[in-house]
Short mmCIF file of C-alpha atoms in Angstrom, two decimals:
data_model
loop_
_atom_site.label_atom_id
_atom_site.label_comp_id
_atom_site.label_asym_id
_atom_site.label_seq_id
_atom_site.Cartn_x
_atom_site.Cartn_y
_atom_site.Cartn_z
CA UNK A 30 0.00 0.00 0.00
CA UNK A 31 1.07 3.57 -0.74
CA UNK A 32 -0.19 6.89 0.59
CA UNK A 33 -1.89 7.43 -2.74
CA UNK A 34 -4.11 4.43 -1.95
CA UNK A 35 -5.54 6.19 1.10
CA UNK A 36 -8.34 8.70 0.87
CA UNK A 37 -5.95 11.67 0.99
CA UNK A 38 -6.50 14.93 -0.83
CA UNK A 39 -3.98 16.61 -3.14
CA UNK A 40 -2.55 19.07 -0.56
CA UNK A 41 -1.64 16.20 1.78
CA UNK A 42 -0.22 14.04 -1.01
CA UNK A 43 1.93 16.95 -2.17
CA UNK A 44 3.19 17.52 1.36
CA UNK A 45 4.09 13.83 1.74
CA UNK A 46 5.88 13.93 -1.60
CA UNK A 47 7.93 16.93 -0.46
CA UNK A 48 8.88 15.01 2.67
CA UNK A 49 9.88 11.96 0.64
CA UNK A 50 7.24 9.62 2.09
CA UNK A 51 5.49 7.16 -0.23
CA UNK A 52 4.59 4.11 1.85
CA UNK A 53 2.63 4.36 5.12
CA UNK A 54 3.74 2.41 8.17
CA UNK A 55 1.37 -0.24 9.60
CA UNK A 56 0.02 2.06 12.32
CA UNK A 57 -0.59 4.81 9.74
CA UNK A 58 -2.46 2.60 7.31
CA UNK A 59 -4.50 0.76 9.96
CA UNK A 60 -5.53 3.87 11.92
CA UNK A 61 -6.58 5.98 8.95
CA UNK A 62 -10.06 4.59 8.19
CA UNK A 63 -11.30 4.22 11.81
CA UNK A 64 -10.26 7.80 12.57
CA UNK A 65 -11.87 9.03 9.36
CA UNK A 66 -15.05 7.22 10.45
CA UNK A 67 -15.12 9.34 13.59
CA UNK A 68 -14.43 6.46 15.99
CA UNK A 69 -12.36 6.64 19.15
CA UNK A 70 -9.03 4.92 18.54
CA UNK A 71 -6.34 3.45 20.78
CA UNK A 72 -3.13 3.00 18.80
CA UNK A 73 -0.30 0.87 20.19
CA UNK A 74 2.93 0.84 18.22
CA UNK A 75 6.62 0.85 19.07
CA UNK A 76 8.77 3.94 19.05
CA UNK A 77 9.73 5.11 15.57
CA UNK A 78 6.69 3.53 13.88
CA UNK A 79 5.13 6.82 12.73
CA UNK A 80 2.37 7.26 15.34
CA UNK A 81 2.40 11.06 14.94
CA UNK A 82 1.46 10.96 11.26
CA UNK A 83 -1.04 8.19 12.06
CA UNK A 84 -3.35 10.73 13.69
CA UNK A 85 -2.24 13.87 11.86
CA UNK A 86 -3.11 12.64 8.37
CA UNK A 87 -6.79 11.79 9.04
CA UNK A 88 -7.26 14.88 11.23
CA UNK A 89 -6.01 17.12 8.43
CA UNK A 90 -8.03 15.19 5.85
CA UNK A 91 -11.23 15.72 7.88
CA UNK A 92 -10.52 19.37 8.64
CA UNK A 93 -12.97 21.86 7.15
CA UNK A 94 -12.56 25.61 6.99
CA UNK A 95 -14.38 27.51 9.70
CA UNK A 96 -14.68 31.21 10.49
CA UNK A 97 -14.58 30.38 14.21
CA UNK A 98 -11.23 31.41 15.68
CA UNK A 99 -11.31 28.91 18.52
CA UNK A 100 -9.35 25.66 18.02
CA UNK A 101 -11.35 22.47 17.53
CA UNK A 102 -8.39 20.07 17.84
CA UNK A 103 -6.07 19.67 20.81
CA UNK A 104 -3.03 17.40 21.03
CA UNK A 105 -1.52 16.62 24.44
CA UNK A 106 2.11 15.45 24.70
CA UNK A 107 4.32 14.95 27.79
CA UNK A 108 7.29 17.28 27.17
CA UNK A 109 8.15 20.70 25.78
CA UNK A 110 10.43 19.20 23.16
CA UNK A 111 7.59 17.04 21.86
CA UNK A 112 5.31 20.08 21.67
CA UNK A 113 7.82 21.75 19.36
CA UNK A 114 8.39 18.64 17.25
CA UNK A 115 4.71 17.75 16.86
CA UNK A 116 3.93 21.34 15.91
CA UNK A 117 6.68 21.29 13.28
CA UNK A 118 5.47 17.96 11.82
CA UNK A 119 1.89 19.26 11.74
CA UNK A 120 2.99 22.38 9.89
CA UNK A 121 4.93 20.31 7.33
CA UNK A 122 1.86 18.23 6.52
CA UNK A 123 -0.33 21.35 6.43
CA UNK A 124 1.98 23.23 4.04
CA UNK A 125 -0.58 23.32 1.23
CA UNK A 126 -3.58 24.02 3.47
CA UNK A 127 -4.69 27.00 5.54
CA UNK A 128 -4.71 25.02 8.80
CA UNK A 129 -2.97 26.83 11.65
CA UNK A 130 -1.56 25.27 14.80
CA UNK A 131 -0.10 26.77 17.97
CA UNK A 132 2.18 25.24 20.59
CA UNK A 133 2.08 25.84 24.34
CA UNK A 134 4.18 24.59 27.26
CA UNK A 135 5.23 25.67 30.73
CA UNK A 136 8.37 27.49 31.75
CA UNK A 137 7.69 30.52 29.56
CA UNK A 138 5.26 33.44 29.69
CA UNK A 139 1.75 32.15 29.06
CA UNK A 140 0.57 35.57 27.82
CA UNK A 141 2.55 35.24 24.59
CA UNK A 142 1.03 31.83 23.93
CA UNK A 143 -2.44 33.14 24.73
CA UNK A 144 -1.89 35.97 22.24
CA UNK A 145 -0.86 33.53 19.48
CA UNK A 146 -3.95 31.38 20.04
CA UNK A 147 -6.27 34.39 20.26
CA UNK A 148 -5.28 35.41 16.73
CA UNK A 149 -7.05 32.33 15.49
CA UNK A 150 -5.78 28.74 15.21
CA UNK A 151 -7.39 25.43 14.30
CA UNK A 152 -5.33 23.20 16.59
CA UNK A 153 -3.20 23.49 19.72
CA UNK A 154 -0.48 21.08 20.84
CA UNK A 155 0.50 21.47 24.48
CA UNK A 156 1.78 19.83 27.64
CA UNK A 157 -0.95 18.78 30.10
CA UNK A 158 -0.44 21.57 32.65
CA UNK A 159 -0.34 24.34 30.10
CA UNK A 160 -3.41 23.03 28.28
CA UNK A 161 -5.26 22.97 31.61
CA UNK A 162 -4.36 26.63 32.18
CA UNK A 163 -5.47 27.60 28.67
CA UNK A 164 -8.81 25.87 29.14
CA UNK A 165 -9.47 27.32 32.56
CA UNK A 166 -8.78 30.88 31.38
CA UNK A 167 -10.96 30.24 28.29
CA UNK A 168 -8.19 30.90 25.78
CA UNK A 169 -9.03 27.41 24.53
CA UNK A 170 -12.79 27.03 25.17
CA UNK A 171 -13.39 23.40 26.14
CA UNK A 172 -16.84 23.32 24.54
CA UNK A 173 -15.33 24.10 21.12
CA UNK A 174 -13.10 20.99 21.11
CA UNK A 175 -14.27 18.25 18.76
CA UNK A 176 -11.17 16.07 18.59
CA UNK A 177 -8.57 15.36 21.29
CA UNK A 178 -5.33 13.42 20.91
CA UNK A 179 -3.39 12.08 23.90
CA UNK A 180 0.03 11.12 22.53
CA UNK A 181 2.63 9.04 24.40
CA UNK A 182 0.04 7.93 26.96
CA UNK A 183 2.41 5.53 28.73
CA UNK A 184 5.01 8.26 29.17
CA UNK A 185 2.34 10.66 30.45
CA UNK A 186 1.39 8.23 33.20
CA UNK A 187 5.02 7.45 33.98
CA UNK A 188 5.68 11.17 34.54
CA UNK A 189 2.68 11.49 36.87
CA UNK A 190 0.27 13.34 34.57
CA UNK A 191 -2.75 11.12 35.26
CA UNK A 192 -4.60 13.74 37.35
CA UNK A 193 -3.92 16.44 34.73
CA UNK A 194 -5.28 14.23 31.95
CA UNK A 195 -8.33 13.28 34.01
CA UNK A 196 -9.07 16.97 34.66
CA UNK A 197 -8.72 17.85 30.98
CA UNK A 198 -11.06 15.04 29.96
CA UNK A 199 -13.60 16.21 32.54
CA UNK A 200 -13.55 19.70 31.03
CA UNK A 201 -14.11 18.47 27.48
CA UNK A 202 -17.59 17.89 26.03
CA UNK A 203 -18.83 14.30 26.05
CA UNK A 204 -19.50 14.43 22.33
CA UNK A 205 -15.96 14.36 20.97
CA UNK A 206 -13.56 12.03 19.18
CA UNK A 207 -10.75 10.76 21.41
CA UNK A 208 -7.51 9.34 20.01
CA UNK A 209 -4.88 7.83 22.31
CA UNK A 210 -1.48 6.60 21.16
CA UNK A 211 1.15 4.75 23.16
CA UNK A 212 4.25 2.63 22.68
CA UNK A 213 3.08 0.11 25.28
CA UNK A 214 -0.23 -1.15 26.65
CA UNK A 215 0.15 -1.67 30.38
CA UNK A 216 -2.59 -1.96 32.99
CA UNK A 217 -2.49 1.77 33.78
CA UNK A 218 -2.82 2.66 30.09
CA UNK A 219 -5.70 0.20 29.69
CA UNK A 220 -7.52 1.67 32.68
CA UNK A 221 -7.23 5.25 31.39
CA UNK A 222 -8.30 4.37 27.86
CA UNK A 223 -11.21 2.28 29.13
CA UNK A 224 -12.59 5.10 31.27
CA UNK A 225 -12.05 7.92 28.78
CA UNK A 226 -13.07 6.50 25.40
CA UNK A 227 -16.34 5.24 23.93
CA UNK A 228 -16.32 1.91 22.08
CA UNK A 229 -12.74 2.46 20.93
CA UNK A 230 -11.05 0.64 18.07
CA UNK A 231 -7.82 -0.95 19.34
CA UNK A 232 -5.03 -0.97 16.79
CA UNK A 233 -1.99 -2.84 18.02
CA UNK A 234 0.79 -3.34 15.50
CA UNK A 235 3.33 -6.13 15.88
CA UNK A 236 5.30 -5.66 19.11
CA UNK A 237 7.12 -8.97 19.00
CA UNK A 238 10.79 -9.55 18.36
CA UNK A 239 13.44 -6.99 19.07
CA UNK A 240 12.72 -3.35 19.84
CA UNK A 241 13.31 -2.70 16.18
CA UNK A 242 14.42 -5.02 13.39
CA UNK A 243 16.48 -2.18 11.98
CA UNK A 244 18.60 -1.76 15.13
CA UNK A 245 21.68 -3.83 15.92
CA UNK A 246 22.01 -4.17 19.70
CA UNK A 247 25.16 -4.97 21.70
CA UNK A 248 26.02 -4.98 25.39
CA UNK A 249 29.46 -4.43 26.91
CA UNK A 250 30.67 -5.38 30.38
CA UNK A 251 32.00 -2.16 31.90
CA UNK A 252 32.81 -1.88 35.64
CA UNK A 253 32.22 1.82 36.38
CA UNK A 254 31.39 5.27 35.03
CA UNK A 255 34.94 6.43 34.34
CA UNK A 256 35.67 3.26 32.37
CA UNK A 257 32.43 3.87 30.44
CA UNK A 258 33.73 7.33 29.52
CA UNK A 259 37.01 5.78 28.38
CA UNK A 260 35.17 3.24 26.22
CA UNK A 261 32.96 5.89 24.60
CA UNK A 262 36.01 8.07 23.92
CA UNK A 263 37.74 5.08 22.30
CA UNK A 264 34.74 4.46 20.03
CA UNK A 265 34.49 8.10 19.01
CA UNK A 266 38.18 8.20 18.16
CA UNK A 267 38.39 4.93 16.22
CA UNK A 268 34.94 4.42 14.67
CA UNK A 269 34.25 6.77 11.75
CA UNK A 270 30.68 5.45 11.39
CA UNK A 271 29.73 7.20 14.65
CA UNK A 272 28.62 10.31 12.78
CA UNK A 273 25.69 11.40 14.97
CA UNK A 274 25.69 9.80 18.42
CA UNK A 275 22.96 10.14 21.03
CA UNK A 276 24.12 9.20 24.54
CA UNK A 277 21.72 8.51 27.41
CA UNK A 278 22.56 8.85 31.10
CA UNK A 279 20.36 7.91 34.05
CA UNK A 280 20.18 11.38 35.57
CA UNK A 281 21.26 15.00 35.16
CA UNK A 282 24.43 14.67 37.25
CA UNK A 283 25.70 11.73 35.19
CA UNK A 284 24.86 13.53 31.96
CA UNK A 285 26.80 16.62 33.05
CA UNK A 286 29.73 14.50 34.24
CA UNK A 287 29.95 12.65 30.91
CA UNK A 288 29.75 15.92 28.96
CA UNK A 289 32.53 17.46 31.05
CA UNK A 290 34.89 14.50 30.64
CA UNK A 291 34.28 14.03 26.90
CA UNK A 292 34.41 17.78 26.29
CA UNK A 293 38.11 17.82 27.19
CA UNK A 294 38.83 15.22 24.51
CA UNK A 295 36.41 16.39 21.82
CA UNK A 296 35.98 20.17 22.10
CA UNK A 297 32.92 21.57 20.28
CA UNK A 298 31.78 18.04 19.43
CA UNK A 299 29.85 17.28 22.61
CA UNK A 300 26.68 18.86 24.03
CA UNK A 301 24.28 18.01 26.85
CA UNK A 302 20.58 18.57 27.55
CA UNK A 303 18.43 17.80 30.57
CA UNK A 304 15.60 19.31 32.59
CA UNK A 305 17.86 21.87 34.32
CA UNK A 306 18.70 23.51 30.99
CA UNK A 307 16.21 26.19 29.98
CA UNK A 308 13.91 25.36 27.11
CA UNK A 309 15.49 27.79 24.60
CA UNK A 310 18.94 26.33 25.21
CA UNK A 311 17.60 22.79 24.84
CA UNK A 312 15.99 23.68 21.53
CA UNK A 313 19.19 25.29 20.22
CA UNK A 314 21.23 22.27 21.32
CA UNK A 315 18.92 19.80 19.58
CA UNK A 316 18.97 21.96 16.43
CA UNK A 317 22.79 22.01 16.48
CA UNK A 318 22.82 18.23 16.82
CA UNK A 319 20.31 17.80 13.99
CA UNK A 320 22.29 20.13 11.72
CA UNK A 321 25.57 18.31 12.39
CA UNK A 322 27.19 21.12 14.35
CA UNK A 323 27.96 18.71 17.19
CA UNK A 324 28.67 15.03 16.89
CA UNK A 325 27.60 13.80 20.33
CA UNK A 326 24.48 14.75 22.29
CA UNK A 327 24.19 13.55 25.88
CA UNK A 328 20.70 13.50 27.37
CA UNK A 329 19.00 12.44 30.58
CA UNK A 330 16.41 9.67 30.53
CA UNK A 331 13.55 12.15 30.88
CA UNK A 332 14.11 13.42 27.33
CA UNK A 333 14.30 10.02 25.63
CA UNK A 334 11.07 10.71 23.73
CA UNK A 335 11.66 14.39 23.17
CA UNK A 336 14.44 13.96 20.63
CA UNK A 337 13.35 13.17 17.10
CA UNK A 338 16.44 13.81 14.99
CA UNK A 339 16.83 12.15 11.61
CA UNK A 340 19.73 9.84 10.79
CA UNK A 341 21.13 9.16 14.27
CA UNK A 342 23.82 6.56 13.60
CA UNK A 343 24.29 5.30 17.17
CA UNK A 344 22.52 5.33 20.52
CA UNK A 345 24.82 4.72 23.48
CA UNK A 346 23.41 3.82 26.90
CA UNK A 347 25.80 4.66 29.73
CA UNK A 348 23.59 2.54 31.99
CA UNK A 349 20.82 -0.03 31.79
CA UNK A 350 17.32 1.44 32.22
CA UNK A 351 15.30 -0.09 35.05
CA UNK A 352 12.36 -1.00 32.82
CA UNK A 353 12.34 -2.38 29.25
CA UNK A 354 10.04 0.40 28.01
CA UNK A 355 12.68 3.03 28.80
CA UNK A 356 15.25 1.00 26.89
CA UNK A 357 12.91 0.78 23.89
CA UNK A 358 12.32 4.53 23.87
CA UNK A 359 16.04 5.26 24.11
CA UNK A 360 17.21 3.04 21.27
CA UNK A 361 14.17 3.96 19.17
CA UNK A 362 15.88 7.25 18.33
CA UNK A 363 18.03 5.36 15.77
CA UNK A 364 17.10 2.94 12.99
CA UNK A 365 14.24 5.13 11.77
CA UNK A 366 12.71 5.58 8.32
CA UNK A 367 14.06 2.25 7.11
CA UNK A 368 17.68 3.03 7.98
CA UNK A 369 19.99 0.79 9.99
CA UNK A 370 20.86 1.87 13.51
CA UNK A 371 23.21 0.66 16.23
CA UNK A 372 22.50 0.61 19.97
CA UNK A 373 25.40 0.07 22.38
CA UNK A 374 24.72 -0.46 26.09
CA UNK A 375 27.33 -0.41 28.87
CA UNK A 376 26.50 -2.88 31.62
CA UNK A 377 28.04 -2.90 35.08
CA UNK A 378 27.97 -5.96 37.35
CA UNK A 379 25.07 -4.45 39.31
CA UNK A 380 23.08 -3.98 36.08
CA UNK A 381 23.52 -7.47 34.60
CA UNK A 382 20.20 -8.73 35.97
CA UNK A 383 18.33 -5.77 34.43
CA UNK A 384 20.13 -6.32 31.14
CA UNK A 385 19.19 -10.01 31.07
CA UNK A 386 15.53 -9.17 31.75
CA UNK A 387 15.42 -6.63 28.91
CA UNK A 388 17.14 -9.00 26.48
CA UNK A 389 14.77 -11.84 27.38
CA UNK A 390 11.67 -9.69 27.01
CA UNK A 391 12.75 -8.18 23.69
CA UNK A 392 14.21 -11.38 22.29
CA UNK A 393 17.88 -10.62 21.68
CA UNK A 394 21.11 -12.08 23.03
CA UNK A 395 22.19 -10.82 26.45
CA UNK A 396 25.81 -11.95 25.92
CA UNK A 397 28.20 -9.15 26.90
CA UNK A 398 31.21 -8.15 24.82
CA UNK A 399 34.59 -7.62 26.43
CA UNK A 400 36.30 -4.24 26.37
CA UNK A 401 38.78 -3.48 23.59
CA UNK A 402 42.35 -4.14 24.71
CA UNK A 403 43.36 -0.47 24.50
CA UNK A 404 40.57 0.84 26.75
CA UNK A 405 41.88 1.81 30.18
CA UNK A 406 39.95 0.31 33.10
CA UNK A 407 39.66 3.01 35.75
CA UNK A 408 39.78 2.23 39.46
CA UNK A 409 38.25 5.60 40.38
CA UNK A 410 34.65 5.36 41.52
CA UNK A 411 32.06 8.11 41.72
CA UNK A 412 30.26 8.61 45.07
CA UNK A 413 27.14 6.92 43.66
CA UNK A 414 29.19 3.85 42.78
CA UNK A 415 30.95 3.65 46.14
CA UNK A 416 27.63 3.56 47.96
CA UNK A 417 24.86 2.44 45.63
CA UNK A 418 22.12 3.05 48.17
CA UNK A 419 23.09 6.70 48.54
CA UNK A 420 22.49 6.46 52.31
CA UNK A 421 24.83 6.63 55.26
CA UNK A 422 25.21 3.38 57.15
CA UNK A 423 24.52 4.04 60.82
CA UNK A 424 25.52 1.37 63.31
CA UNK A 425 22.97 1.09 66.10
CA UNK A 426 24.53 1.18 69.62
CA UNK A 427 23.23 -1.27 72.17
CA UNK A 428 21.98 -0.07 75.52
CA UNK A 429 24.63 0.06 78.24
CA UNK A 430 27.30 -0.37 75.57
CA UNK A 431 30.68 0.06 77.34
CA UNK A 432 32.28 1.23 74.08
CA UNK A 433 30.68 4.64 73.97
CA UNK A 434 31.15 6.80 70.89
CA UNK A 435 32.63 10.29 70.75
CA UNK A 436 29.18 11.81 71.11
CA UNK A 437 28.66 10.19 74.54
CA UNK A 438 28.75 12.54 77.56
CA UNK A 439 28.61 11.64 81.25
CA UNK A 440 25.60 13.06 83.09
CA UNK A 441 26.23 15.88 85.51
CA UNK A 442 25.89 15.01 89.21
CA UNK A 443 22.64 16.96 89.55
CA UNK A 444 21.14 14.91 86.76
CA UNK A 445 22.13 11.62 88.37
CA UNK A 446 19.63 12.00 91.23
CA UNK A 447 16.96 9.36 91.34
CA UNK A 448 13.49 10.95 91.43
CA UNK A 449 11.40 10.18 94.55
CA UNK A 450 7.66 9.82 94.25
CA UNK A 451 5.76 12.35 96.41
CA UNK A 452 2.06 12.11 97.20
CA UNK A 453 -0.33 14.92 96.31
CA UNK A 454 -0.95 15.62 100.00
CA UNK A 455 2.76 15.91 100.71
CA UNK A 456 3.23 18.25 97.73
CA UNK A 457 0.46 20.44 99.12
CA UNK A 458 2.13 20.56 102.57
CA UNK A 459 5.48 21.49 101.03
CA UNK A 460 3.90 24.26 98.94
CA UNK A 461 2.21 25.76 102.02
CA UNK A 462 5.42 25.52 103.97
CA UNK A 463 7.24 27.61 101.36
CA UNK A 464 4.43 30.12 101.37
CA UNK A 465 4.29 30.64 105.14
CA UNK A 466 7.88 29.83 106.07
CA UNK A 467 7.02 26.80 108.21
CA UNK A 468 9.03 23.65 108.36
CA UNK A 469 6.22 21.25 107.52
CA UNK A 470 3.95 23.68 105.75
CA UNK A 471 1.08 23.04 108.13
CA UNK A 472 -1.39 25.57 109.64
CA UNK A 473 -2.70 25.68 113.19
CA UNK A 474 -6.35 25.94 114.11
CA UNK A 475 -8.28 28.87 112.63
CA UNK A 476 -5.51 29.54 110.10
CA UNK A 477 -2.80 30.42 112.68
CA UNK A 478 0.70 29.31 112.04
CA UNK A 479 2.00 26.51 114.19
CA UNK A 480 4.68 27.46 116.65
#
């Protein structure tokens, strides 16, 4: 099947031709007719399978010109980077139409985004929190929405956006078309889709086999972070096929550390992005990477789905993700559009069990390759590696322990006194004695002091 076999109009076919696309992916071809029929759709397909175009094409095909300025389509995605990318893809497909789309996300002044939308747009793509704000302040009137897309549903739930999505769905009119797309179909995704769709059509493309047939996957036994840096530096120096390399680190600190170490060896060739970088800098960095101005981009796990750069030759994992889905999203950045990709994962002893689980679930060999002979094995450990739990080990001291620590202090003599129980009557006598200066605190008859 080709795109020309679908019920697409000339403007969309011309846009696809400009982009060099002729054959739809399975999720694109299978989702087209149900969406065109106005049905709710749940689309499950692996990363890199073309889910974005799967809902964009029928939405644009169904779009009809309206004099109403309010948007009738909203698209919800989990990250700022995805807002920008989805907006750009939408605009490419809408090149030969008059459809207008706006993007909105947090971290920047909402007034500018409100102004853009108020000028008149047909669709808005936004992060959940920002879309909530736009609906509540009536910039995007909820009652005008006819079609809603929740993209990357599994990632939304993983990032804790369930309550935001539930609120948005409560604001929307009941009579609407709901489209949900996800890379995986877990219990939490099933529950959300069940409660928020009406008689949905489930489209689940083949998820068996490896994460992607177009990706070659290898694991390497590497003892620690500094040795991982040495191995990556060796690859970059000796492997000319590593033209555009995306490196994933578990957290921001590790990403920054890797960028600092590699930056000494490859000046101007290495960049880093993570949540602590402001959105404008992240956008510029991704653009530089896409344009070939830097060879290596290091990213934290949070942005695994926010990077959609064409022709990434290699994905390098500096660690093993804790769940297979995260691994799939990481390596899915390469091997796209029919091209071959390579995924290289560095596995420490502590991560071997995770690696074996991922390999078993995805159906590839978990055998680990040895390090090249010229790669130096570092003995220097980072604090996280010295104490994997990240917590101080406190030895509990037994009661009456003769080996008292430095923080032990002998009680002062006045604090060593053993308290004596005194009856209420005796306390009363003592109090009266202090008041009247008598020895026993008693009073004689008729209130006279005893002599």
